[in-house]
Tab-separated table of C-alpha atoms in Angstrom:
chain	number	residue	atom	x	y	z
J	1	MET	CA	77.463	107.106	122.142
J	2	GLY	CA	78.867	106.820	125.635
J	3	GLY	CA	78.219	105.597	129.121
J	4	ALA	CA	80.473	102.545	128.734
J	5	VAL	CA	82.355	103.359	131.960
J	6	SER	CA	81.335	104.986	135.217
J	7	ALA	CA	81.879	108.709	135.740
J	8	GLY	CA	85.052	109.947	137.398
J	9	GLU	CA	85.581	112.811	139.810
J	10	ASP	CA	88.576	114.121	137.879
J	11	ASN	CA	90.587	113.358	134.753
J	12	ASP	CA	92.779	110.712	136.428
J	13	GLU	CA	89.768	108.830	137.748
J	14	LEU	CA	88.170	108.907	134.300
J	15	ILE	CA	91.358	107.352	132.884
J	16	ASP	CA	91.396	104.759	135.687
J	17	ASN	CA	87.869	103.744	134.702
J	18	LEU	CA	88.768	103.549	131.008
J	19	LYS	CA	91.713	101.289	131.871
J	20	GLU	CA	89.596	99.096	134.116
J	21	ALA	CA	87.087	98.646	131.294
J	22	GLN	CA	89.935	97.840	128.849
J	23	TYR	CA	89.340	100.824	126.573
J	24	ILE	CA	92.864	102.098	127.323
J	25	ARG	CA	95.330	99.233	126.974
J	26	THR	CA	98.772	100.714	126.254
J	27	GLU	CA	101.096	102.975	128.227
J	28	LEU	CA	101.555	105.551	125.443
J	29	VAL	CA	97.811	106.117	125.149
J	30	GLU	CA	97.393	106.284	128.924
J	31	GLN	CA	100.142	108.910	129.244
J	32	ALA	CA	98.549	111.073	126.545
J	33	PHE	CA	95.101	110.887	128.153
J	34	ARG	CA	96.470	111.773	131.594
J	35	ALA	CA	98.514	114.696	130.241
J	36	ILE	CA	95.518	116.619	128.880
J	37	ASP	CA	92.558	117.393	131.106
J	38	ARG	CA	89.351	116.754	129.189
J	39	ALA	CA	87.568	119.487	131.151
J	40	ASP	CA	89.856	122.113	129.603
J	41	TYR	CA	88.084	121.543	126.280
J	42	TYR	CA	84.607	122.226	127.696
J	43	LEU	CA	82.923	125.580	128.011
J	44	GLU	CA	82.923	126.687	131.645
J	45	GLU	CA	79.198	126.160	132.198
J	46	PHE	CA	79.382	122.522	131.024
J	47	LYS	CA	82.504	121.328	132.883
J	48	ASP	CA	80.475	119.344	135.425
J	49	ASN	CA	79.966	116.725	132.687
J	50	ALA	CA	83.589	116.577	131.539
J	51	TYR	CA	84.463	113.314	133.321
J	52	LYS	CA	81.383	111.406	132.303
J	53	ASP	CA	81.762	108.895	129.499
J	54	LEU	CA	79.434	110.856	127.253
J	55	ALA	CA	79.686	112.852	124.050
J	56	TRP	CA	79.172	116.626	124.324
J	57	LYS	CA	77.888	119.082	121.722
J	58	HIS	CA	77.196	122.801	121.924
J	59	GLY	CA	76.570	124.607	118.659
J	60	ASN	CA	79.327	123.509	116.307
J	61	ILE	CA	81.604	122.403	119.168
J	62	HIS	CA	81.636	118.657	119.661
J	63	LEU	CA	83.544	116.076	121.710
J	64	SER	CA	83.096	112.327	121.334
J	65	ALA	CA	82.747	110.121	124.414
J	66	PRO	CA	86.058	109.231	126.136
J	67	CYS	CA	85.553	105.512	125.392
J	68	ILE	CA	85.410	106.348	121.666
J	69	TYR	CA	88.565	108.469	121.744
J	70	SER	CA	90.445	105.755	123.629
J	71	GLU	CA	89.395	103.089	121.112
J	72	VAL	CA	90.488	105.405	118.295
J	73	MET	CA	93.873	106.125	119.895
J	74	GLU	CA	94.529	102.430	120.482
J	75	ALA	CA	93.469	101.466	116.945
J	76	LEU	CA	95.722	104.096	115.339
J	77	ASP	CA	98.836	102.421	116.844
J	78	LEU	CA	100.644	105.757	117.063
J	79	GLN	CA	104.440	106.001	117.153
J	80	PRO	CA	106.894	108.934	117.288
J	81	GLY	CA	107.675	110.546	113.940
J	82	LEU	CA	104.521	109.473	112.076
J	83	SER	CA	102.246	111.771	110.074
J	84	PHE	CA	98.614	112.157	111.192
J	85	LEU	CA	95.548	113.669	109.537
J	86	ASN	CA	92.421	114.382	111.602
J	87	LEU	CA	89.312	114.866	109.458
J	88	GLY	CA	86.796	116.852	111.481
J	89	SER	CA	89.418	117.964	114.001
J	90	GLY	CA	86.909	119.879	116.135
J	91	THR	CA	88.222	121.185	119.469
J	92	GLY	CA	91.699	119.758	118.856
J	93	TYR	CA	91.485	117.516	121.949
J	94	LEU	CA	92.313	114.339	120.014
J	95	SER	CA	94.938	116.080	117.844
J	96	SER	CA	96.744	117.370	120.940
J	97	MET	CA	96.827	113.918	122.559
J	98	VAL	CA	98.159	112.472	119.300
J	99	GLY	CA	100.807	115.224	119.184
J	100	LEU	CA	102.189	114.108	122.547
J	101	ILE	CA	102.962	110.694	121.037
J	102	LEU	CA	104.173	111.828	117.597
J	103	GLY	CA	106.901	114.000	119.108
J	104	PRO	CA	108.783	116.895	117.482
J	105	PHE	CA	109.493	115.138	114.188
J	106	GLY	CA	105.940	114.027	113.419
J	107	VAL	CA	103.279	115.708	111.280
J	108	ASN	CA	99.939	116.663	112.850
J	109	HIS	CA	97.282	118.162	110.553
J	110	GLY	CA	93.560	118.708	110.986
J	111	VAL	CA	90.690	119.712	108.707
J	112	GLU	CA	87.594	121.295	110.245
J	113	LEU	CA	84.463	122.519	108.465
J	114	HIS	CA	83.559	125.355	110.857
J	115	SER	CA	85.856	128.381	111.207
J	116	ASP	CA	84.529	129.205	114.693
J	117	VAL	CA	85.555	125.731	115.875
J	118	ILE	CA	89.041	126.274	114.403
J	119	GLU	CA	89.369	129.423	116.520
J	120	TYR	CA	88.158	127.520	119.588
J	121	ALA	CA	90.711	124.755	118.942
J	122	LYS	CA	93.552	127.279	118.601
J	123	GLN	CA	92.590	128.904	121.906
J	124	LYS	CA	92.563	125.533	123.679
J	125	LEU	CA	95.895	124.557	122.132
J	126	ASP	CA	97.452	127.853	123.233
J	127	PHE	CA	96.068	127.360	126.764
J	128	PHE	CA	97.565	123.860	126.975
J	129	ILE	CA	101.006	124.952	125.778
J	130	LYS	CA	101.174	127.997	128.057
J	131	THR	CA	99.714	126.619	131.281
J	132	SER	CA	100.011	122.827	131.516
J	133	ASP	CA	102.941	121.296	133.380
J	134	SER	CA	102.310	118.134	131.355
J	135	PHE	CA	103.664	119.955	128.316
J	136	ASP	CA	107.219	119.780	129.713
J	137	LYS	CA	107.056	115.997	130.102
J	138	PHE	CA	106.809	115.550	126.314
J	139	GLU	CA	108.260	116.871	123.092
J	140	PHE	CA	105.131	118.007	121.301
J	141	CYS	CA	104.039	117.816	117.670
J	142	GLU	CA	101.861	120.900	117.537
J	143	PRO	CA	98.686	120.464	115.447
J	144	SER	CA	97.986	122.690	112.434
J	145	PHE	CA	94.345	123.215	111.464
J	146	VAL	CA	92.792	124.335	108.180
J	147	THR	CA	89.177	125.217	107.434
J	148	GLY	CA	87.291	123.277	104.794
J	149	ASN	CA	85.253	120.222	103.919
J	150	CYS	CA	87.323	117.053	104.300
J	151	LEU	CA	85.664	115.610	101.183
J	152	GLU	CA	87.283	118.382	99.105
J	153	ILE	CA	90.946	117.773	99.881
J	154	SER	CA	93.186	118.596	96.943
J	155	PRO	CA	94.091	115.418	95.003
J	156	ASP	CA	97.779	116.384	94.985
J	157	CYS	CA	98.022	116.354	98.790
J	158	THR	CA	100.583	114.202	100.559
J	159	GLN	CA	99.528	110.855	101.998
J	160	TYR	CA	99.637	110.128	105.724
J	161	ASP	CA	100.704	107.307	108.038
J	162	ARG	CA	97.564	107.660	110.179
J	163	VAL	CA	94.135	109.112	109.354
J	164	TYR	CA	91.052	109.507	111.534
J	165	CYS	CA	87.642	110.738	110.442
J	166	GLY	CA	85.334	111.962	113.200
J	167	ALA	CA	82.081	111.813	111.216
J	168	GLY	CA	80.039	108.985	109.746
J	169	VAL	CA	81.395	107.837	106.358
J	170	GLN	CA	79.102	106.341	103.747
J	171	LYS	CA	80.226	103.447	101.576
J	172	GLU	CA	80.637	105.660	98.496
J	173	HIS	CA	83.383	107.661	100.265
J	174	GLU	CA	85.379	104.667	101.500
J	175	ASP	CA	87.869	104.651	98.603
J	176	TYR	CA	88.363	108.418	98.903
J	177	MET	CA	89.406	107.954	102.528
J	178	LYS	CA	91.681	105.011	101.717
J	179	ASN	CA	93.581	107.065	99.145
J	180	LEU	CA	94.721	109.457	101.892
J	181	LEU	CA	96.882	106.656	103.354
J	182	LYS	CA	100.463	105.649	102.690
J	183	VAL	CA	101.214	101.955	102.243
J	184	GLY	CA	101.476	100.560	105.760
J	185	GLY	CA	99.200	103.296	107.077
J	186	ILE	CA	96.103	102.969	109.273
J	187	LEU	CA	92.723	104.632	108.765
J	188	VAL	CA	90.118	104.690	111.550
J	189	MET	CA	86.603	105.928	110.786
J	190	PRO	CA	82.915	105.267	111.487
J	191	LEU	CA	81.859	103.319	108.404
J	192	GLU	CA	78.215	102.263	108.127
J	193	GLU	CA	77.594	102.531	111.900
J	194	LYS	CA	80.760	100.600	112.855
J	195	LEU	CA	84.038	102.095	114.064
J	196	THR	CA	86.369	100.534	111.499
J	197	LYS	CA	90.146	100.110	111.264
J	198	ILE	CA	91.584	99.795	107.762
J	199	THR	CA	95.273	99.025	107.206
J	200	ARG	CA	96.840	99.611	103.792
J	201	THR	CA	99.041	96.547	103.297
J	202	GLY	CA	99.961	97.301	99.658
J	203	PRO	CA	99.223	99.720	96.789
J	204	SER	CA	95.838	98.001	96.269
J	205	ALA	CA	95.633	95.749	99.318
J	206	TRP	CA	93.700	96.415	102.521
J	207	GLU	CA	92.850	94.748	105.805
J	208	THR	CA	89.605	95.756	107.494
J	209	LYS	CA	88.582	95.240	111.112
J	210	LYS	CA	85.308	96.278	112.735
J	211	ILE	CA	85.961	97.586	116.267
J	212	LEU	CA	82.546	98.404	117.750
J	213	ALA	CA	79.096	99.746	116.920
J	214	VAL	CA	78.853	103.543	117.001
J	215	SER	CA	76.489	106.335	116.037
J	216	PHE	CA	78.094	109.402	114.415
J	217	ALA	CA	76.594	112.321	112.537
J	218	PRO	CA	77.268	111.806	108.811
J	219	LEU	CA	79.816	113.731	106.782
J	220	ILE	CA	78.420	116.930	105.307
J	221	GLN	CA	78.405	116.833	101.525
J	222	PRO	CA	80.352	119.624	99.770
J	223	ASN	CA	78.543	122.696	98.502
J	224	GLN	CA	79.223	123.505	94.890
J	225	ALA	CA	80.388	127.046	94.141
J	226	ASP	CA	78.512	129.212	91.644
J	227	SER	CA	80.885	128.080	88.927
J	228	GLY	CA	80.063	124.459	89.690
J	229	LYS	CA	83.596	123.760	90.878
J	230	SER	CA	84.441	122.519	94.352
J	231	ARG	CA	86.518	124.623	96.731
J	232	LEU	CA	89.628	122.487	97.178
J	233	VAL	CA	91.162	122.191	100.639
J	234	HIS	CA	94.944	122.559	100.646
J	235	LEU	CA	96.553	120.891	103.634
J	236	PRO	CA	99.416	122.598	105.505
J	237	PRO	CA	102.874	122.048	104.019
J	238	VAL	CA	105.174	119.664	105.858
J	239	ALA	CA	107.361	122.188	107.655
J	240	VAL	CA	111.084	121.690	108.150
J	241	ARG	CA	112.310	122.475	111.662
J	242	SER	CA	114.593	125.492	111.957
J	243	LEU	CA	118.107	125.060	113.370
J	244	GLN	CA	117.030	127.135	116.385
J	245	ASP	CA	114.074	124.816	116.993
J	246	LEU	CA	116.245	121.717	116.672
J	247	ALA	CA	118.668	123.174	119.210
J	248	ARG	CA	115.839	123.739	121.712
J	249	ILE	CA	114.607	120.154	121.275
J	250	ALA	CA	118.137	118.781	121.751
J	251	ILE	CA	118.843	120.905	124.854
J	252	ARG	CA	115.538	120.024	126.491
J	253	GLY	CA	116.164	116.339	125.742
J	254	THR	CA	119.637	116.510	127.305
J	255	ILE	CA	118.294	118.220	130.437
J	256	LYS	CA	115.604	115.547	130.800
J	257	LYS	CA	118.266	112.808	130.602
J	258	ILE	CA	120.316	114.554	133.297
J	259	ILE	CA	117.246	114.838	135.539
J	260	HIS	CA	116.499	111.150	135.006
J	261	GLN	CA	120.091	110.151	135.818
J	262	GLU	CA	120.092	112.303	138.973
J	263	THR	CA	116.793	110.789	140.099
J	264	MET	CA	118.040	107.250	139.492
J	265	SER	CA	121.250	108.006	141.390
J	266	LYS	CA	119.382	109.409	144.408
J	267	ASN	CA	116.933	106.518	144.532
J	268	GLY	CA	119.430	103.757	143.798
J	269	ASN	CA	117.829	102.835	140.446
J	270	GLY	CA	114.437	103.161	142.051
J	271	LEU	CA	115.033	100.347	144.566
J	272	LYS	CA	115.907	102.409	147.629
J	273	ASN	CA	113.671	104.809	149.497
J	274	PRO	CA	110.806	104.838	147.015
J	275	PRO	CA	108.361	107.714	147.574
J	276	LYS	CA	105.362	106.788	149.647
J	277	PHE	CA	101.921	107.520	148.315
J	278	LYS	CA	98.584	106.717	149.792
J	279	ARG	CA	97.187	103.968	147.599
J	280	ARG	CA	93.766	104.818	146.237
J	281	ARG	CA	91.632	101.735	146.699
J	282	VAL	CA	89.675	100.702	143.635
J	283	ARG	CA	86.520	99.025	144.828
J	284	ARG	CA	86.083	95.772	142.946
J	285	ARG	CA	82.675	95.687	141.420
J	286	ARG	CA	80.638	93.999	138.778
J	287	MET	CA	79.883	96.449	135.988
J	288	GLU	CA	77.147	96.029	133.483
J	289	THR	CA	76.896	98.539	130.682
J	290	ILE	CA	74.137	99.033	128.172
J	291	VAL	CA	74.604	101.568	125.397
J	292	PHE	CA	71.696	102.455	123.131
J	293	LEU	CA	72.656	103.174	119.534
J	294	ASP	CA	69.559	104.109	117.599
J	295	LYS	CA	68.085	100.676	116.794
J	296	GLU	CA	71.002	98.731	118.273
J	297	VAL	CA	71.926	97.857	121.822
J	298	PHE	CA	75.589	97.368	122.656
J	299	ALA	CA	76.101	95.650	126.010
J	300	SER	CA	79.227	94.762	127.881
J	301	ARG	CA	79.935	93.161	131.220
J	302	ILE	CA	83.076	93.219	133.316
J	303	SER	CA	83.158	91.027	136.386
J	304	ASN	CA	85.551	89.178	138.627
J	305	PRO	CA	84.482	85.761	139.968
J	306	SER	CA	86.119	86.523	143.293
J	307	ASP	CA	84.328	89.856	143.764
J	308	ASP	CA	81.643	88.547	146.081
J	309	ASN	CA	84.153	86.593	148.201
J	310	ASN	CA	86.488	89.545	148.553
J	311	ASN	CA	83.861	92.224	149.090
J	312	SER	CA	83.826	92.002	152.898
J	313	GLU	CA	87.638	91.960	153.020
J	314	ASP	CA	87.792	95.049	150.797
J	315	LEU	CA	85.335	96.907	153.013
J	316	GLU	CA	87.369	96.041	156.104
J	317	ASP	CA	90.600	97.186	154.398
J	318	GLU	CA	88.931	100.446	153.392
J	319	ARG	CA	87.781	101.089	156.973
J	320	GLN	CA	91.305	100.498	158.257
J	321	GLU	CA	92.804	102.821	155.686
J	322	GLU	CA	90.278	105.522	156.512
J	323	GLU	CA	91.102	105.274	160.223
J	324	GLU	CA	94.837	105.459	159.528
J	325	ALA	CA	94.320	108.522	157.355
J	326	LYS	CA	92.161	110.429	159.853
J	327	PRO	CA	95.004	112.179	161.738
J	328	SER	CA	96.151	113.970	158.585
J	329	GLU	CA	93.695	114.314	155.739
J	330	LEU	CA	96.196	116.212	153.624
J	331	LYS	CA	96.140	116.336	149.864
J	332	PRO	CA	99.393	115.299	148.163
J	333	ASP	CA	101.657	118.120	147.067
J	334	PRO	CA	101.284	119.118	143.430
J	335	PRO	CA	103.804	117.442	141.111
J	336	VAL	CA	107.086	119.251	140.662
J	337	ASN	CA	108.042	120.447	137.183
J	338	PHE	CA	111.678	119.316	137.340
J	339	LEU	CA	112.487	120.471	133.812
J	340	ARG	CA	111.323	124.019	134.570
J	341	GLU	CA	113.260	124.113	137.846
J	342	LYS	CA	116.413	122.830	136.158
J	343	VAL	CA	116.214	125.330	133.288
J	344	LEU	CA	115.607	128.260	135.630
J	345	SER	CA	118.616	127.237	137.746
J	346	LEU	CA	121.045	127.177	134.796
J	347	PRO	CA	123.605	130.016	134.433
J	348	LEU	CA	122.005	131.305	131.263
J	349	PRO	CA	120.556	134.663	130.198
J	350	ASP	CA	116.862	134.939	131.074
J	351	PRO	CA	115.726	135.254	127.416
J	352	LEU	CA	117.385	131.901	126.645
J	353	LYS	CA	115.746	130.275	129.681
J	354	TYR	CA	112.354	131.547	128.592
J	355	TYR	CA	112.993	130.309	125.061
J	356	LEU	CA	113.771	126.813	126.353
J	357	LEU	CA	110.466	126.917	128.258
J	358	TYR	CA	108.502	128.097	125.194
J	359	TYR	CA	107.811	131.430	126.969
J	360	ARG	CA	105.219	129.649	129.081
J	361	GLU	CA	103.534	131.060	132.177
J	362	LYS	CA	104.884	129.861	135.492
């Protein structure tokens, strides 16, 4: 499934389009999507398609369309400190975005059938942590992945606040999925060709909401071992943070507060001398989308009654802006990593500075 929004030229434009089409509706979800570049999860030869609203598959590697991931993130209603289980965790793209919201005291586990995809996900996670400046804007709940069939999870596993399944679930597996949830928890999964949100309101009480029509590959049924017994999947233990780790989280949090206070003081609570940015004009347009889902057609339309009246004014404004920008067609400076600069300026031994920065590349 895909094609619900127009293609973007980069990750930010893709997110702009998802917001305009109302797939991204909350600030937390928007921040997570902007922090992780979708193209980083593509193989190099396929990156030209990274900002299209389309699913991508190569061998065992698979990414759902951005509109699907945004609907999933919104439906999960993520909050800091929750526990999350991703069934069919794939490249780890979704798990990493979730980890940015869960924060350092959450739980972030994934189960993936293919061991080669697990290795791919670990490489992408390592690349994000070591190279992305976005990493320093958040306190991250790092995902842990295990190999196995998600239909063979050990019955004595812990239950989770949030669960997502990235493969089509048949009706006979619905109760199995529900039992992975704590009371008050939310499960999102493709159930009988509909992306479905199920909330556990009591020990035996559920609320179900159909979100939209989707087409997912079905869950792969477990293979029985020679003995006839299933190979149980044991999820990672819920790790307790070390004192050293807690100290790093606390120090980084304190430094961020100081940076925020200094910024507010310089800018007069944001009311004086605000930074000037060239506003990127979003051309108002009528969008019609048709998505083919096997035998179904899912259509949506987004329009503004004043579009036609304002079209000529918009074009004139765009021409004026282009003329004003002609003398200096300069790209904006890259964003400054204030946390990194602050840490490196502290009177501390270099090993401690590098520890506070997670030994990341500059």
